[in-house]
Amino acid sequence: LAALNDQQYEQLLAFRVRLRRFLRWSQEQATTAGLTPAQHQLLLVVRGRPDPRGPTIGEVASDLLIRHHSAVQLADRVEALGLIRRRRGDGDRRVVRLQLTRTGERRVAALSAAHLEEIQRLAAAAAAVAGPDAAETAKRQHAADESEPGPR
Amino acid sequence: MRAVAQSVVTRYSCAVTFEQHDERLLAFRTGLRRFLRWSQDQVAAVGMTPAQHQLLLAIRGHPQPAGPTIRDVAGHLLVRHHSAVELVDRAVAAGLVERRQDAGDARAVRLRLTAEGADRLARLTTMHLEELRRLAPQLEALWEGLDPAVEPSGPSRSPAGTDDRPGQER
C-alpha cells in the first residue's frame, strides 16, 4: 500500500466538501423550481438521453440507480405534474418511452442553465485531486512497482 | 437527425448547444451517482457508514496538524453541530477516533484518528484516489469541444450551506 501524504487527504477532503455543496445547491435549485430533486433528475434523463424517442423506464432506472418500480412511480408523479408523457414505441408497441411536455422542457432548460456553471467548477475540482500531480505520482509509483517487484 | 442538428449549429448555436449540454449534464450526474454508490459500497466493505468515512476524512484532511475541532468537522460535513457531536461519539465508541484537549486552549477539544481509524481511512483513500483518476478525465472530457465554457471561477452563486444529515450525499 503506497503511503499517502497530507496533501492527498486535504485534496480529497476539499473535493468531497465541494461535491456535498454542489449536491445541496442542486437540491435547492430543484426545490425552488417546484420539483423534488428526484423529479429534476428524471427530467434530466428524459432531456439528456440522446435517443430522440426518449428513454424507456429501464433506462431511467439505470441512470438514476433506482429500481424499476421506483422509476415507474417517479414517472407517474412527473406525468401527473404535466411535465412528461408516455408514448408507445413506433417499432415495438410494448416499449413505453418518456417524452417531455412543453412545460417540462422549459422547466428542465431553466435548471440546466444554472447547473452548467457549477458542474464545470466541480469537474475542475475533481481534476485537481486527480490532476497532473496525482497522475505523476501514480506514474512514479507504477515505475517503482515495476522496478521493485513484490507485494504492494 | 444529428447531422441536421450539426448543420444548423452556426445559425442556432444556442439551442443546439443546450441540447448537447443536457446530454453532458446527464452523463455528469450519472457519473457522480455511480461514484457515490461505488464509494458507499467500498466503505460498507470495511465495516463503516458513509458518514463515518467522511468524518475520518474530515479529520485527516484538516490542514491543521493539531486536528480539527467539532466545529471544523461540522463545516466540512455540512452538518449541524449536534449532528457532528453524535457522529463523533459513535466513531469514538467504534474505536476509530479520539478526542484530545488542545495543548494551547484547554477548553478546545481536537479530534484525531486512532491507529485503526487511520489504517481504514488509508485503505479507502487509496481506492478513492484511483477511482477519481479514472473518473476525472471522463468528467473533464464532457466539456471538451463545447461552446464558450463558462468561466471556471466567478463566485456568483456558489453552492454553500449546512445540512442536518451526516454524509448523506444523495
GROMACS .gro file of C-alpha atoms in nm:
model
  322
    1LEU     CA    1   0.000   0.000   0.000
    2ALA     CA    2   0.157   0.329  -0.112
    3ALA     CA    3   0.200   0.584   0.166
    4LEU     CA    4  -0.035   0.877   0.130
    5ASN     CA    5   0.072   1.231   0.211
    6ASP     CA    6  -0.116   1.505   0.392
    7GLN     CA    7  -0.182   1.689   0.070
    8GLN     CA    8  -0.366   1.395  -0.084
    9TYR     CA    9  -0.600   1.377   0.214
   10GLU     CA   10  -0.652   1.752   0.204
   11GLN     CA   11  -0.733   1.748  -0.168
   12LEU     CA   12  -0.968   1.457  -0.136
   13LEU     CA   13  -1.147   1.628   0.152
   14ALA     CA   14  -1.171   1.950  -0.049
   15PHE     CA   15  -1.328   1.758  -0.337
   16ARG     CA   16  -1.584   1.583  -0.119
   17VAL     CA   17  -1.678   1.911   0.052
   18ARG     CA   18  -1.728   2.064  -0.289
   19LEU     CA   19  -1.934   1.770  -0.404
   20ARG     CA   20  -2.159   1.796  -0.096
   21ARG     CA   21  -2.206   2.168  -0.156
   22PHE     CA   22  -2.289   2.109  -0.519
   23LEU     CA   23  -2.548   1.840  -0.441
   24ARG     CA   24  -2.702   2.057  -0.170
   25TRP     CA   25  -2.713   2.353  -0.404
   26SER     CA   26  -2.865   2.143  -0.682
   27GLN     CA   27  -3.138   2.018  -0.447
   28GLU     CA   28  -3.219   2.377  -0.358
   29GLN     CA   29  -3.240   2.474  -0.724
   30ALA     CA   30  -3.483   2.190  -0.790
   31THR     CA   31  -3.693   2.283  -0.487
   32THR     CA   32  -3.703   2.646  -0.595
   33ALA     CA   33  -3.830   2.529  -0.934
   34GLY     CA   34  -4.112   2.341  -0.757
   35LEU     CA   35  -3.962   1.995  -0.808
   36THR     CA   36  -3.815   1.732  -0.581
   37PRO     CA   37  -3.451   1.650  -0.656
   38ALA     CA   38  -3.560   1.309  -0.791
   39GLN     CA   39  -3.813   1.471  -1.025
   40HIS     CA   40  -3.546   1.706  -1.153
   41GLN     CA   41  -3.312   1.415  -1.220
   42LEU     CA   42  -3.587   1.230  -1.406
   43LEU     CA   43  -3.645   1.530  -1.631
   44LEU     CA   44  -3.271   1.547  -1.695
   45VAL     CA   45  -3.268   1.182  -1.803
   46VAL     CA   46  -3.558   1.242  -2.042
   47ARG     CA   47  -3.389   1.552  -2.181
   48GLY     CA   48  -3.034   1.425  -2.182
   49ARG     CA   49  -3.073   1.079  -2.333
   50PRO     CA   50  -2.953   1.107  -2.693
   51ASP     CA   51  -3.232   0.890  -2.841
   52PRO     CA   52  -3.490   1.144  -2.967
   53ARG     CA   53  -3.770   0.895  -2.893
   54GLY     CA   54  -3.693   0.939  -2.526
   55PRO     CA   55  -3.576   0.689  -2.265
   56THR     CA   56  -3.753   0.375  -2.151
   57ILE     CA   57  -3.831   0.321  -1.784
   58GLY     CA   58  -3.544   0.074  -1.773
   59GLU     CA   59  -3.302   0.341  -1.896
   60VAL     CA   60  -3.433   0.586  -1.637
   61ALA     CA   61  -3.381   0.331  -1.361
   62SER     CA   62  -3.030   0.261  -1.485
   63ASP     CA   63  -2.929   0.629  -1.500
   64LEU     CA   64  -3.079   0.710  -1.161
   65LEU     CA   65  -2.955   0.389  -0.994
   66ILE     CA   66  -3.305   0.310  -0.871
   67ARG     CA   67  -3.525   0.004  -0.903
   68HIS     CA   68  -3.764  -0.038  -1.192
   69HIS     CA   69  -4.076   0.004  -0.980
   70SER     CA   70  -3.936   0.320  -0.821
   71ALA     CA   71  -3.876   0.462  -1.168
   72VAL     CA   72  -4.236   0.378  -1.261
   73GLN     CA   73  -4.368   0.562  -0.955
   74LEU     CA   74  -4.142   0.859  -1.018
   75ALA     CA   75  -4.259   0.877  -1.381
   76ASP     CA   76  -4.621   0.858  -1.261
   77ARG     CA   77  -4.576   1.161  -1.039
   78VAL     CA   78  -4.394   1.365  -1.301
   79GLU     CA   79  -4.657   1.275  -1.560
   80ALA     CA   80  -4.928   1.387  -1.318
   81LEU     CA   81  -4.747   1.720  -1.290
   82GLY     CA   82  -4.781   1.754  -1.668
   83LEU     CA   83  -4.406   1.757  -1.727
   84ILE     CA   84  -4.368   1.433  -1.923
   85ARG     CA   85  -4.591   1.200  -2.124
   86ARG     CA   86  -4.566   0.831  -2.203
   87ARG     CA   87  -4.552   0.720  -2.566
   88ARG     CA   88  -4.577   0.369  -2.705
   89GLY     CA   89  -4.278   0.289  -2.926
   90ASP     CA   90  -4.335   0.303  -3.302
   91GLY     CA   91  -4.131  -0.010  -3.360
   92ASP     CA   92  -4.225  -0.202  -3.052
   93ARG     CA   93  -4.569  -0.130  -2.905
   94ARG     CA   94  -4.475  -0.293  -2.580
   95VAL     CA   95  -4.200  -0.041  -2.507
   96VAL     CA   96  -4.307   0.279  -2.339
   97ARG     CA   97  -4.087   0.582  -2.380
   98LEU     CA   98  -4.091   0.908  -2.187
   99GLN     CA   99  -4.101   1.247  -2.351
  100LEU     CA  100  -4.103   1.597  -2.214
  101THR     CA  101  -4.408   1.817  -2.249
  102ARG     CA  102  -4.357   2.183  -2.336
  103THR     CA  103  -4.379   2.272  -1.969
  104GLY     CA  104  -4.132   2.002  -1.874
  105GLU     CA  105  -3.897   2.120  -2.145
  106ARG     CA  106  -3.900   2.475  -2.010
  107ARG     CA  107  -3.855   2.360  -1.654
  108VAL     CA  108  -3.552   2.146  -1.722
  109ALA     CA  109  -3.392   2.406  -1.952
  110ALA     CA  110  -3.403   2.666  -1.677
  111LEU     CA  111  -3.243   2.427  -1.429
  112SER     CA  112  -2.977   2.311  -1.674
  113ALA     CA  113  -2.861   2.664  -1.745
  114ALA     CA  114  -2.789   2.719  -1.376
  115HIS     CA  115  -2.620   2.380  -1.340
  116LEU     CA  116  -2.373   2.419  -1.624
  117GLU     CA  117  -2.158   2.668  -1.443
  118GLU     CA  118  -2.148   2.475  -1.119
  119ILE     CA  119  -2.080   2.144  -1.283
  120GLN     CA  120  -1.782   2.278  -1.473
  121ARG     CA  121  -1.636   2.403  -1.146
  122LEU     CA  122  -1.689   2.062  -0.991
  123ALA     CA  123  -1.520   1.888  -1.284
  124ALA     CA  124  -1.223   2.120  -1.235
  125ALA     CA  125  -1.216   2.029  -0.865
  126ALA     CA  126  -1.215   1.657  -0.947
  127ALA     CA  127  -0.932   1.716  -1.191
  128ALA     CA  128  -0.739   1.899  -0.921
  129VAL     CA  129  -0.748   1.591  -0.698
  130ALA     CA  130  -0.659   1.354  -0.979
  131GLY     CA  131  -0.464   1.619  -1.169
  132PRO     CA  132  -0.111   1.629  -1.308
  133ASP     CA  133   0.043   1.584  -0.964
  134ALA     CA  134  -0.167   1.279  -0.892
  135ALA     CA  135  -0.102   1.139  -1.237
  136GLU     CA  136   0.272   1.192  -1.191
  137THR     CA  137   0.263   1.027  -0.851
  138ALA     CA  138   0.075   0.732  -0.995
  139LYS     CA  139   0.324   0.702  -1.281
  140ARG     CA  140   0.623   0.714  -1.048
  141GLN     CA  141   0.453   0.465  -0.822
  142HIS     CA  142   0.391   0.237  -1.116
  143ALA     CA  143   0.755   0.266  -1.228
  144ALA     CA  144   0.872   0.195  -0.874
  145ASP     CA  145   0.645  -0.108  -0.852
  146GLU     CA  146   0.786  -0.244  -1.175
  147SER     CA  147   1.147  -0.194  -1.077
  148GLU     CA  148   1.094  -0.346  -0.734
  149PRO     CA  149   0.872  -0.646  -0.775
  150GLY     CA  150   0.696  -0.757  -0.460
  151PRO     CA  151   0.371  -0.720  -0.275
  152ARG     CA  152   0.221  -0.375  -0.282
  153MET     CA  153  -3.103   1.368  -3.710
  154ARG     CA  154  -2.770   1.458  -3.556
  155ALA     CA  155  -2.629   1.563  -3.894
  156VAL     CA  156  -2.918   1.801  -3.942
  157ALA     CA  157  -2.865   1.940  -3.597
  158GLN     CA  158  -2.496   1.992  -3.671
  159SER     CA  159  -2.567   2.173  -3.995
  160VAL     CA  160  -2.768   2.442  -3.821
  161VAL     CA  161  -2.514   2.484  -3.545
  162THR     CA  162  -2.385   2.808  -3.686
  163ARG     CA  163  -2.727   2.968  -3.708
  164TYR     CA  164  -2.883   2.827  -3.397
  165SER     CA  165  -2.578   2.753  -3.191
  166CYS     CA  166  -2.753   2.841  -2.870
  167ALA     CA  167  -3.033   2.583  -2.897
  168VAL     CA  168  -2.804   2.307  -3.022
  169THR     CA  169  -2.553   2.380  -2.753
  170PHE     CA  170  -2.814   2.348  -2.486
  171GLU     CA  171  -2.916   2.010  -2.620
  172GLN     CA  172  -2.552   1.897  -2.608
  173HIS     CA  173  -2.523   2.044  -2.264
  174ASP     CA  174  -2.814   1.837  -2.140
  175GLU     CA  175  -2.654   1.517  -2.263
  176ARG     CA  176  -2.336   1.613  -2.083
  177LEU     CA  177  -2.517   1.720  -1.769
  178LEU     CA  178  -2.686   1.383  -1.758
  179ALA     CA  179  -2.359   1.197  -1.818
  180PHE     CA  180  -2.201   1.402  -1.543
  181ARG     CA  181  -2.474   1.336  -1.290
  182THR     CA  182  -2.481   0.968  -1.375
  183GLY     CA  183  -2.104   0.959  -1.327
  184LEU     CA  184  -2.139   1.126  -0.987
  185ARG     CA  185  -2.416   0.890  -0.879
  186ARG     CA  186  -2.206   0.588  -0.974
  187PHE     CA  187  -1.904   0.728  -0.793
  188LEU     CA  188  -2.105   0.786  -0.475
  189ARG     CA  189  -2.267   0.442  -0.495
  190TRP     CA  190  -1.926   0.284  -0.553
  191SER     CA  191  -1.788   0.480  -0.257
  192GLN     CA  192  -2.071   0.361  -0.030
  193ASP     CA  193  -2.005   0.002  -0.128
  194GLN     CA  194  -1.631   0.030  -0.056
  195VAL     CA  195  -1.699   0.193   0.280
  196ALA     CA  196  -1.952  -0.073   0.375
  197ALA     CA  197  -1.698  -0.341   0.283
  198VAL     CA  198  -1.462  -0.213   0.554
  199GLY     CA  199  -1.745  -0.201   0.807
  200MET     CA  200  -1.816   0.170   0.816
  201THR     CA  201  -2.102   0.401   0.721
  202PRO     CA  202  -2.056   0.672   0.456
  203ALA     CA  203  -2.094   0.934   0.732
  204GLN     CA  204  -1.814   0.774   0.935
  205HIS     CA  205  -1.590   0.763   0.631
  206GLN     CA  206  -1.650   1.131   0.564
  207LEU     CA  207  -1.582   1.208   0.930
  208LEU     CA  208  -1.247   1.030   0.919
  209LEU     CA  209  -1.156   1.213   0.600
  210ALA     CA  210  -1.261   1.546   0.755
  211ILE     CA  211  -1.028   1.478   1.048
  212ARG     CA  212  -0.731   1.351   0.849
  213GLY     CA  213  -0.771   1.605   0.567
  214HIS     CA  214  -0.796   1.902   0.801
  215PRO     CA  215  -0.499   2.129   0.729
  216GLN     CA  216  -0.403   2.197   1.094
  217PRO     CA  217  -0.180   1.925   1.235
  218ALA     CA  218  -0.340   1.960   1.579
  219GLY     CA  219  -0.657   1.822   1.425
  220PRO     CA  220  -0.998   1.977   1.374
  221THR     CA  221  -1.249   2.083   1.637
  222ILE     CA  222  -1.608   1.956   1.622
  223ARG     CA  223  -1.700   2.287   1.469
  224ASP     CA  224  -1.443   2.241   1.190
  225VAL     CA  225  -1.576   1.894   1.120
  226ALA     CA  226  -1.937   2.015   1.110
  227GLY     CA  227  -1.825   2.270   0.850
  228HIS     CA  228  -1.656   2.007   0.631
  229LEU     CA  229  -1.953   1.772   0.651
  230LEU     CA  230  -2.219   2.043   0.615
  231VAL     CA  231  -2.399   1.913   0.922
  232ARG     CA  232  -2.521   2.086   1.235
  233HIS     CA  233  -2.303   2.093   1.543
  234HIS     CA  234  -2.512   1.845   1.740
  235SER     CA  235  -2.516   1.601   1.450
  236ALA     CA  236  -2.137   1.621   1.434
  237VAL     CA  237  -2.119   1.553   1.809
  238GLU     CA  238  -2.332   1.240   1.773
  239LEU     CA  239  -2.132   1.120   1.476
  240VAL     CA  240  -1.806   1.169   1.667
  241ASP     CA  241  -1.949   0.990   1.972
  242ARG     CA  242  -2.028   0.685   1.761
  243ALA     CA  243  -1.688   0.691   1.589
  244VAL     CA  244  -1.514   0.716   1.930
  245ALA     CA  245  -1.718   0.421   2.054
  246ALA     CA  246  -1.618   0.229   1.741
  247GLY     CA  247  -1.251   0.295   1.821
  248LEU     CA  248  -1.187   0.499   1.507
  249VAL     CA  249  -1.150   0.849   1.653
  250GLU     CA  250  -1.023   1.003   1.978
  251ARG     CA  251  -1.080   1.336   2.147
  252ARG     CA  252  -0.784   1.531   2.286
  253GLN     CA  253  -0.755   1.852   2.481
  254ASP     CA  254  -0.598   2.129   2.278
  255ALA     CA  255  -0.244   2.193   2.407
  256GLY     CA  256  -0.290   2.571   2.388
  257ASP     CA  257  -0.656   2.606   2.480
  258ALA     CA  258  -0.781   2.369   2.750
  259ARG     CA  259  -1.145   2.438   2.657
  260ALA     CA  260  -1.099   2.328   2.299
  261VAL     CA  261  -1.124   1.961   2.205
  262ARG     CA  262  -0.945   1.839   1.895
  263LEU     CA  263  -1.015   1.521   1.705
  264ARG     CA  264  -0.762   1.264   1.591
  265LEU     CA  265  -0.777   0.928   1.427
  266THR     CA  266  -0.682   0.618   1.622
  267ALA     CA  267  -0.436   0.381   1.454
  268GLU     CA  268  -0.731   0.167   1.348
  269GLY     CA  269  -0.915   0.469   1.206
  270ALA     CA  270  -0.603   0.586   1.021
  271ASP     CA  271  -0.549   0.242   0.875
  272ARG     CA  272  -0.904   0.203   0.747
  273LEU     CA  273  -0.904   0.554   0.604
  274ALA     CA  274  -0.571   0.496   0.426
  275ARG     CA  275  -0.710   0.189   0.251
  276LEU     CA  276  -1.025   0.373   0.146
  277THR     CA  277  -0.831   0.681   0.035
  278THR     CA  278  -0.600   0.484  -0.191
  279MET     CA  279  -0.902   0.330  -0.362
  280HIS     CA  280  -1.080   0.663  -0.390
  281LEU     CA  281  -0.782   0.840  -0.543
  282GLU     CA  282  -0.754   0.565  -0.802
  283GLU     CA  283  -1.123   0.586  -0.880
  284LEU     CA  284  -1.106   0.964  -0.915
  285ARG     CA  285  -0.810   0.931  -1.151
  286ARG     CA  286  -1.036   0.721  -1.370
  287LEU     CA  287  -1.337   0.946  -1.329
  288ALA     CA  288  -1.186   1.296  -1.356
  289PRO     CA  289  -1.069   1.269  -1.718
  290GLN     CA  290  -1.416   1.141  -1.814
  291LEU     CA  291  -1.583   1.431  -1.640
  292GLU     CA  292  -1.347   1.679  -1.796
  293ALA     CA  293  -1.384   1.525  -2.140
  294LEU     CA  294  -1.755   1.601  -2.120
  295TRP     CA  295  -1.673   1.967  -2.168
  296GLU     CA  296  -1.424   1.935  -2.448
  297GLY     CA  297  -1.533   2.089  -2.774
  298LEU     CA  298  -1.818   2.261  -2.602
  299ASP     CA  299  -1.903   2.615  -2.662
  300PRO     CA  300  -1.791   2.914  -2.462
  301ALA     CA  301  -1.725   2.730  -2.147
  302VAL     CA  302  -1.835   2.930  -1.851
  303GLU     CA  303  -1.553   3.091  -1.661
  304PRO     CA  304  -1.432   2.834  -1.412
  305SER     CA  305  -1.409   3.094  -1.138
  306GLY     CA  306  -1.663   3.361  -1.060
  307PRO     CA  307  -1.838   3.340  -0.726
  308SER     CA  308  -2.190   3.437  -0.840
  309ARG     CA  309  -2.393   3.154  -0.692
  310SER     CA  310  -2.154   2.919  -0.533
  311PRO     CA  311  -2.331   2.641  -0.353
  312ALA     CA  312  -2.298   2.658   0.022
  313GLY     CA  313  -2.500   2.583   0.332
  314THR     CA  314  -2.537   2.342   0.616
  315ASP     CA  315  -2.722   2.019   0.645
  316ASP     CA  316  -2.851   1.801   0.920
  317ARG     CA  317  -2.781   1.467   0.763
  318PRO     CA  318  -2.428   1.347   0.813
  319GLY     CA  319  -2.270   1.215   0.499
  320GLN     CA  320  -2.599   1.195   0.309
  321GLU     CA  321  -2.480   1.288  -0.032
  322ARG     CA  322  -2.767   1.155  -0.230
   0.00000   0.00000   0.00000
